[in-house]
Coordinates of C-alpha atoms and ligand atoms in Angstrom, one line a residue:
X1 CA 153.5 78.0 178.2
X2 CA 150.5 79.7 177.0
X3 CA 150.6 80.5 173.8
X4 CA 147.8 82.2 171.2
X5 CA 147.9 82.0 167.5
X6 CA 146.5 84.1 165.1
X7 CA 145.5 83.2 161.4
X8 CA 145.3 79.6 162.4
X9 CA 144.3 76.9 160.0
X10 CA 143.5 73.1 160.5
X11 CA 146.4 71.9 159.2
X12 CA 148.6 74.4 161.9
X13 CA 146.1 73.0 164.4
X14 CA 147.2 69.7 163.8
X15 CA 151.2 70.0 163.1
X16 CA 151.6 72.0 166.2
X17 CA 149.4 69.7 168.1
X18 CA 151.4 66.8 166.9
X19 CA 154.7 68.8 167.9
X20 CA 153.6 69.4 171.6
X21 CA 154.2 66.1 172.0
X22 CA 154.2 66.0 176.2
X23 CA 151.3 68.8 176.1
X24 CA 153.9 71.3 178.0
X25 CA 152.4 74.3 176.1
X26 CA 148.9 75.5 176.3
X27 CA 147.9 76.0 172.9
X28 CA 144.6 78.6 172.1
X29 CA 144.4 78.6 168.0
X30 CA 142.1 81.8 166.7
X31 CA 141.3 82.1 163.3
X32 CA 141.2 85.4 163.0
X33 CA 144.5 87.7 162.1
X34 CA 146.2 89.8 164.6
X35 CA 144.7 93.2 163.4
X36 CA 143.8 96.0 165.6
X37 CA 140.3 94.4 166.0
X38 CA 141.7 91.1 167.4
X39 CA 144.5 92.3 169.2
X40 CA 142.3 92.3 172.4
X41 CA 142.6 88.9 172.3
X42 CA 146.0 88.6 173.7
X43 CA 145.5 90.0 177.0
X44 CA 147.4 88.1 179.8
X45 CA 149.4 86.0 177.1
X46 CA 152.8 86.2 177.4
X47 CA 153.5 84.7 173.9
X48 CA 151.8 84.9 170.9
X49 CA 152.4 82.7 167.3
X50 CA 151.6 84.7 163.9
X51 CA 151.8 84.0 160.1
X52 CA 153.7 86.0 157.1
X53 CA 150.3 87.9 156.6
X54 CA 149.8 88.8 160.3
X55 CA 149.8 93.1 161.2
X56 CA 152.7 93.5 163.2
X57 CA 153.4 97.3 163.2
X58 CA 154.0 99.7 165.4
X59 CA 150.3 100.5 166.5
X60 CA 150.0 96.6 167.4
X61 CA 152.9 96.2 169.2
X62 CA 152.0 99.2 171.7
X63 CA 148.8 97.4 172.1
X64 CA 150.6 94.1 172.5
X65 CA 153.2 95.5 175.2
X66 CA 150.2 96.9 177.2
X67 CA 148.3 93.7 177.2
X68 CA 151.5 91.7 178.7
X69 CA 152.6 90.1 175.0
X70 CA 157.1 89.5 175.9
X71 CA 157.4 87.5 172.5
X72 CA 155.8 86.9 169.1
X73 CA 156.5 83.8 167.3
X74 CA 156.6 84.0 163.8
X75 CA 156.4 80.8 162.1
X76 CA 157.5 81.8 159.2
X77 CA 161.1 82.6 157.6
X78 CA 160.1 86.6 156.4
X79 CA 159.9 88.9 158.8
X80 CA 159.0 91.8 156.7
X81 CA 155.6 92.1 158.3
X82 CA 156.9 93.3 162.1
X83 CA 157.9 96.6 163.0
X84 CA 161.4 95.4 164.8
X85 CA 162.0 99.3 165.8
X86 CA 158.6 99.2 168.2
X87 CA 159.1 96.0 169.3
X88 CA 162.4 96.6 170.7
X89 CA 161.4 100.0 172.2
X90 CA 158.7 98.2 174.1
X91 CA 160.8 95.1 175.3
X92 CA 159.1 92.4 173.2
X93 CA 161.3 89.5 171.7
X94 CA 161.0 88.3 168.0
X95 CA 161.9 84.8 166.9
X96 CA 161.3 82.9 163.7
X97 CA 161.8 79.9 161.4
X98 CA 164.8 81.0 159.6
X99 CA 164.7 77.7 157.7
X100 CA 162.2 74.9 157.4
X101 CA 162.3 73.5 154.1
X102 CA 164.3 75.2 151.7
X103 CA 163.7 72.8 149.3
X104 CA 159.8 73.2 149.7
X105 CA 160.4 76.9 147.5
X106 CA 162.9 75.7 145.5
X107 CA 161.4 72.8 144.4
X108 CA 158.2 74.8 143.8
X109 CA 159.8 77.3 142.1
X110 CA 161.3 75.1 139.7
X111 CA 158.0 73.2 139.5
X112 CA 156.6 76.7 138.3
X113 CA 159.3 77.3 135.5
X114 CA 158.2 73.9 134.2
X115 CA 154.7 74.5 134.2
X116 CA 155.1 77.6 132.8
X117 CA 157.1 76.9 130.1
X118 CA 155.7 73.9 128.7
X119 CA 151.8 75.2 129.7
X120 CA 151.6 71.9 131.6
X121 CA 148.5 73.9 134.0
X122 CA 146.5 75.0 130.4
X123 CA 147.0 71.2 128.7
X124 CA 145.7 69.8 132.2
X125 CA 142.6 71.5 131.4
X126 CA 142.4 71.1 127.6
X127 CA 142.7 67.1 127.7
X128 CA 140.1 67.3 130.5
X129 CA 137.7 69.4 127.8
X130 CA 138.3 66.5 124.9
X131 CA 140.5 69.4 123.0
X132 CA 143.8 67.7 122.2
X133 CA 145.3 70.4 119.7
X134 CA 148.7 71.3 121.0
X135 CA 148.5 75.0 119.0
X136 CA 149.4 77.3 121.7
X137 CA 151.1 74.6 124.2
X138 CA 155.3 75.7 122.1
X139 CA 157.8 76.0 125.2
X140 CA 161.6 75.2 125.0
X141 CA 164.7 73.4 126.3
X142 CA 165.7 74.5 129.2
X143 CA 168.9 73.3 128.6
X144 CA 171.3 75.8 127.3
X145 CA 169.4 78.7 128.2
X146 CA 170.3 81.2 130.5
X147 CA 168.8 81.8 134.0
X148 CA 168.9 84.4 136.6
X149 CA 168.9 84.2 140.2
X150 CA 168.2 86.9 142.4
X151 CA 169.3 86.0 145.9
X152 CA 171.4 83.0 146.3
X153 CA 170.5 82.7 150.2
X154 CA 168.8 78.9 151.5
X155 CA 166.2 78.8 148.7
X156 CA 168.2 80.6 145.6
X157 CA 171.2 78.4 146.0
X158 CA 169.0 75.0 145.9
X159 CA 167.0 76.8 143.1
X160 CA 170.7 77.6 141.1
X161 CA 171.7 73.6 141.9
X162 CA 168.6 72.7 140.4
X163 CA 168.4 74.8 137.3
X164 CA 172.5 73.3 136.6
X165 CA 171.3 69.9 137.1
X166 CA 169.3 71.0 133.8
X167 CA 172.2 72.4 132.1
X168 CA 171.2 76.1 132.6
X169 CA 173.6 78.8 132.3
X170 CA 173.1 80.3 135.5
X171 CA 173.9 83.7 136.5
X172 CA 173.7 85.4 140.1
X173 CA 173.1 88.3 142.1
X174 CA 173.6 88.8 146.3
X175 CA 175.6 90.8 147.7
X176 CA 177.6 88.0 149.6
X177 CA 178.9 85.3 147.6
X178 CA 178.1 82.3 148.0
X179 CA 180.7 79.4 147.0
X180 CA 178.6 76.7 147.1
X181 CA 177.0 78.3 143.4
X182 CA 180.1 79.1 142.4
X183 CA 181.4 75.6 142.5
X184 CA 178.4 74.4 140.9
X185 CA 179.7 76.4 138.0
X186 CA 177.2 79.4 138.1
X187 CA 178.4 82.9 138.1
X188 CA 178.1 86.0 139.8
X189 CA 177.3 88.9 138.0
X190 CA 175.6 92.7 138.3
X191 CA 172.4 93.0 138.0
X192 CA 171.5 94.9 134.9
X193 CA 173.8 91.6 133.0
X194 CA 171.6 89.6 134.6
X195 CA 168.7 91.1 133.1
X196 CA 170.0 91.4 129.9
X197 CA 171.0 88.0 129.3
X198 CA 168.5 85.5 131.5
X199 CA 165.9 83.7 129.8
X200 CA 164.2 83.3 133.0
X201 CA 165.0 85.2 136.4
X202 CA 163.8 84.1 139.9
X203 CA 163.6 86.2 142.7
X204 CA 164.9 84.8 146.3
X205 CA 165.8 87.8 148.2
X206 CA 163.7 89.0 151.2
X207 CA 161.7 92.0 151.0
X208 CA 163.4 95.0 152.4
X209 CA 163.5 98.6 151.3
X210 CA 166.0 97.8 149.1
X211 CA 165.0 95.0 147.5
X212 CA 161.0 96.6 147.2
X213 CA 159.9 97.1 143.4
X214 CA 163.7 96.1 142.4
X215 CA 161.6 94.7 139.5
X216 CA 160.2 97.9 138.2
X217 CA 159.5 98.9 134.8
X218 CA 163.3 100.6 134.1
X219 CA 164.5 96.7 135.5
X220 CA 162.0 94.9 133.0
X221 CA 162.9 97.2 130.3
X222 CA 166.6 95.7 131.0
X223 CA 165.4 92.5 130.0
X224 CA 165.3 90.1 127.2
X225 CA 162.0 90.3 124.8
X226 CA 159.8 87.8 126.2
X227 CA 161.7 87.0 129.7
X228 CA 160.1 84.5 132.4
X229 CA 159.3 86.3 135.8
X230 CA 159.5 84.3 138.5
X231 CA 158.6 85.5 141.9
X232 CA 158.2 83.1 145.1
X233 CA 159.9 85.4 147.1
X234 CA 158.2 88.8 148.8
X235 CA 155.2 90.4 146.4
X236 CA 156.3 93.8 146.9
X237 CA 159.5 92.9 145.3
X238 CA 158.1 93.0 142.4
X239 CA 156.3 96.0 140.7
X240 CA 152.8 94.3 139.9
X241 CA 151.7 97.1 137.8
X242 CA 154.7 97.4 136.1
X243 CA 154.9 93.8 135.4
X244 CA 151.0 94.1 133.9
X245 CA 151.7 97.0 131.2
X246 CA 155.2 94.3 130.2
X247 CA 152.6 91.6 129.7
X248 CA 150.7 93.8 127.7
X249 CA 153.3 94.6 125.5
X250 CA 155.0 90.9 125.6
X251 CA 158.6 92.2 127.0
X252 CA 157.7 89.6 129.6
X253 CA 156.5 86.3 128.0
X254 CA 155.7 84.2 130.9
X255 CA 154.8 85.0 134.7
X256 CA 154.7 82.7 137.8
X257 CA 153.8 84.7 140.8
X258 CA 153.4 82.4 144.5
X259 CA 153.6 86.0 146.2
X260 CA 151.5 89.3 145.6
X261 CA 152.1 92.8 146.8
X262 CA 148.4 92.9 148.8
X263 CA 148.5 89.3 149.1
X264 CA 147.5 90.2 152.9
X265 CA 143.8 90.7 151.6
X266 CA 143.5 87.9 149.5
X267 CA 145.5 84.8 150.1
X268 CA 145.0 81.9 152.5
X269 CA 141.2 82.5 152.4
X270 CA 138.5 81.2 150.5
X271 CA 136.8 84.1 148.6
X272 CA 135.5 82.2 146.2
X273 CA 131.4 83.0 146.8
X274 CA 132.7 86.9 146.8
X275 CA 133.3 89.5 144.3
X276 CA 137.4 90.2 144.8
X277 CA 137.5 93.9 143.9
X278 CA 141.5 93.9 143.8
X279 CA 141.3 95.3 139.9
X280 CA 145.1 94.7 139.7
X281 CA 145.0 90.8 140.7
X282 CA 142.2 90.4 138.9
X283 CA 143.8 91.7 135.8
X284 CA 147.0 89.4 136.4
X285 CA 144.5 86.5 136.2
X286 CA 143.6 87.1 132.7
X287 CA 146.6 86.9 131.3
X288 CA 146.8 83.0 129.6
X289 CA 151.0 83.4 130.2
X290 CA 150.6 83.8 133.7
X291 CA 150.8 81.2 136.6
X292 CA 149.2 82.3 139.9
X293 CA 149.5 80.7 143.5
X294 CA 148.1 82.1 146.6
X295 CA 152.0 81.6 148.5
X296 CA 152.0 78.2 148.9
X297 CA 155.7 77.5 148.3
X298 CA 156.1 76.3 151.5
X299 CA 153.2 74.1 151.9
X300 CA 154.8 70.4 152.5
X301 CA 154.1 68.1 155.4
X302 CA 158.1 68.5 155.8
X303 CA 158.0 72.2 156.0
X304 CA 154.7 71.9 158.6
X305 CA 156.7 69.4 160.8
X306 CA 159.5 72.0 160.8
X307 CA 157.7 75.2 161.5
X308 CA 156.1 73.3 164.3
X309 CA 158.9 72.1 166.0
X310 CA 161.5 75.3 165.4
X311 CA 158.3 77.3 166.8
X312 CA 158.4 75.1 169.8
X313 CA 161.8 75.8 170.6
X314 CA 162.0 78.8 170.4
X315 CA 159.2 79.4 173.0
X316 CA 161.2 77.3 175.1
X317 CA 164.0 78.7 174.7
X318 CA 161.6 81.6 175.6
X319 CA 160.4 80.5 178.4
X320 CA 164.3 78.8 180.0
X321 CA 165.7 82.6 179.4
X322 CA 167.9 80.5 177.3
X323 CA 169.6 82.5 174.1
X324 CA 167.0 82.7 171.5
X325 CA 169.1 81.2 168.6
X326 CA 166.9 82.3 166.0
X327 CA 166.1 85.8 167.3
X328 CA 165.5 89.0 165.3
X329 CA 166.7 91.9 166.0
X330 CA 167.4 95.2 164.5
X331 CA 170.6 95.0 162.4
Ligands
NAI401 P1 168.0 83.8 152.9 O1 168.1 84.9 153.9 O2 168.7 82.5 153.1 O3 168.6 84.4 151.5 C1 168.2 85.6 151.0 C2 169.4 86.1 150.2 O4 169.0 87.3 149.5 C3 170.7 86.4 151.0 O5 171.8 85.7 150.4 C4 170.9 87.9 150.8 O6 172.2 88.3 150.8 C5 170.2 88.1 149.5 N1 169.9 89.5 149.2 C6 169.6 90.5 150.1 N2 169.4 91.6 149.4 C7 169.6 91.4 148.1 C8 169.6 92.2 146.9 N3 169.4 93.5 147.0 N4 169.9 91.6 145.7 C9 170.2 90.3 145.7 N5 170.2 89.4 146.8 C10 169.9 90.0 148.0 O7 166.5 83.7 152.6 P2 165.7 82.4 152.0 O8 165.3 81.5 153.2 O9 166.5 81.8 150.9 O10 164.3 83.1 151.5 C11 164.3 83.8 150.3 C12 163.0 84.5 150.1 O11 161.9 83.5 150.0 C13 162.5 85.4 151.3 O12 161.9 86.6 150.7 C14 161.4 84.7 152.0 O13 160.5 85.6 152.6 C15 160.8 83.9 150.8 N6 160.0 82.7 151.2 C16 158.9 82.4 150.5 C17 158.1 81.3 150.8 C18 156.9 80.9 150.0 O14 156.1 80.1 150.5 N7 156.7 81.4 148.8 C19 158.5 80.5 152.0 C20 159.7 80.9 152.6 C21 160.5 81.9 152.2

């Protein structure tokens, strides 16, 4: 089957090329993201491949529709970027990766807390300078503190095993239980104790329009003096403005972001030779307590393999009129 991807980089180039192993699809890789501009570029494909940061809405999907488009791939696990409403009301399919490598994030995220906490990313650059003062490098144990996980879904409950294999207290929130955690000795509890008693709190839920700015500045206020903000998550969970003037002030002590609210503009790109006129990311990056990735959570050769080969199937599950096991739909 033909298929045409947007936002494609070389390494997608070469995991999906690696997946097709008997060359049954017809691959056409364009650089460029599915925007009103590019969306020409679909005509007579039946199936098109997009990325978390890829215009889906409403507008595009009309456009899609009249250019022949019957299903977009995401390959990716969020699908907070496609208007599921229009695409149902003009007949076009959704499918996605639910999970590739939920280890990928939570190990990342954990890898984040570390390097947070103990400045590992600022001493990298100070030995490198000949400065081998540890003044400003403090953390502490991990152990014994108390942590807070937001979403205990694929990545959350590998994040909560992880953070009891260091002898966290770890508290929960979800809406649906999940055992597994519970066995592991965390506990569930509401939200607002969660914010009043983690040393650290991760986000893992998806972005919907409940979860969006469910860190705002009346939840950070909830919070321990000097809390670690964790998001790898959805940006526009988070509150970035309000999470600034809490930096400011030091009711947040530490920040690892791998997601940002207008990431869309920004992230997978190189804009280094430009002038990034996002004042409010900008700001973030002054802040010598904050840790900064441009979503790269997922970014393992294991996760790549994965989203190749889930994205394969589910085109041919496409193309057999097979059941599209992981379909979205509305709810
Ligand atoms: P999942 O669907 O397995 O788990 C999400 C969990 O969040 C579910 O248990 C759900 O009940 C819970 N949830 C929903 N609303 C909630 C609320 N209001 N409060 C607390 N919990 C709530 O999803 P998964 O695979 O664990 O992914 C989690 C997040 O990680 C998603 O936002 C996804 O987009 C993001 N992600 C980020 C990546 C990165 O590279 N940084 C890569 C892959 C996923």
């Amino acid at each position: 089957m033909k298929v045409v991807f947007f936002n494609s980089k070389e390494y997608d180039r070469k995991y999906f090329n690696s997946a097709n192993i008997d060359g049954h699809h017809e691959f056409v890789f364009l650089e460029p993201k599915l925007s009103l501009d590019t969306v020409c570029l679909t005509q007579g494909a039946k199936v098109i491949c997009v990325f978390v940061n890829d215009n889906v809405d409403a507008e595009i999907i009309s456009r899609l529709a009249i250019n022949g488009v019957k299903l977009i791939a995401l390959r990716c696990a969020g699908f907070n970027n496609v208007d599921l409403n229009a695409a149902s009301e003009h007949g076009i399919r959704i499918v996605r990766v639910p999970a590739y490598s939920p280890n990928a994030v939570a190990e990342y995220t954990v890898g984040l807390m570390l390097a947070l906490n103990r400045k590992i990313h600022r001493a990298y650059c100070r030995v490198r300078e000949g400065n081998f003062a540890l003044n400003g490098l403090l953390g502490f144990d991990m152990a014994g503190k108390t942590a807070g996980v937001i979403g205990t879904g694929q990545i959350g409950a590998l994040v909560v095993r992880t953070l009891c294999a260091l002898d966290m207290n770890v508290l929960m929130s979800d809406p649906i239980i999940n055992e597994g955690c519970v066995e592991l000795g965390a506990r569930y509890v509401d939200i607002n104790t969660l914010f009043a008693e983690s040393d650290i709190i991760s986000l893992h839920c998806p972005l919907t329009p409940e979860t969006h700015h469910i860190i705002d500045a009346a939840a950070i206020d909830k919070m321990k003096q000097g809390v670690m903000l964790i998001n790898t998550s959805r940006g526009a969970v988070v509150d970035t403005t309000a999470v600034i003037a809490s930096l400011k002030t030091g009711q947040i002590g530490m920040l690892g972001l791998d997601v940002y609210e207008q990431e869309e503009d920004l992230f997978f790109e190189d804009h280094s030779y430009e002038v990034i006129t996002d004042d409010v990311f900008e700001r973030l990056l002054t802040f010598p307590n904050a840790l900064i990735t441009a979503h790269q959570g997922f970014f393992t050769a294991d996760a790549l393999s994965n989203i190749a080969a889930t994205t394969l199937d589910n085109i041919l599950q496409f193309e057999n009129d097979s059941l599209l096991d992981n379909e979205v739909s509305i709810r």
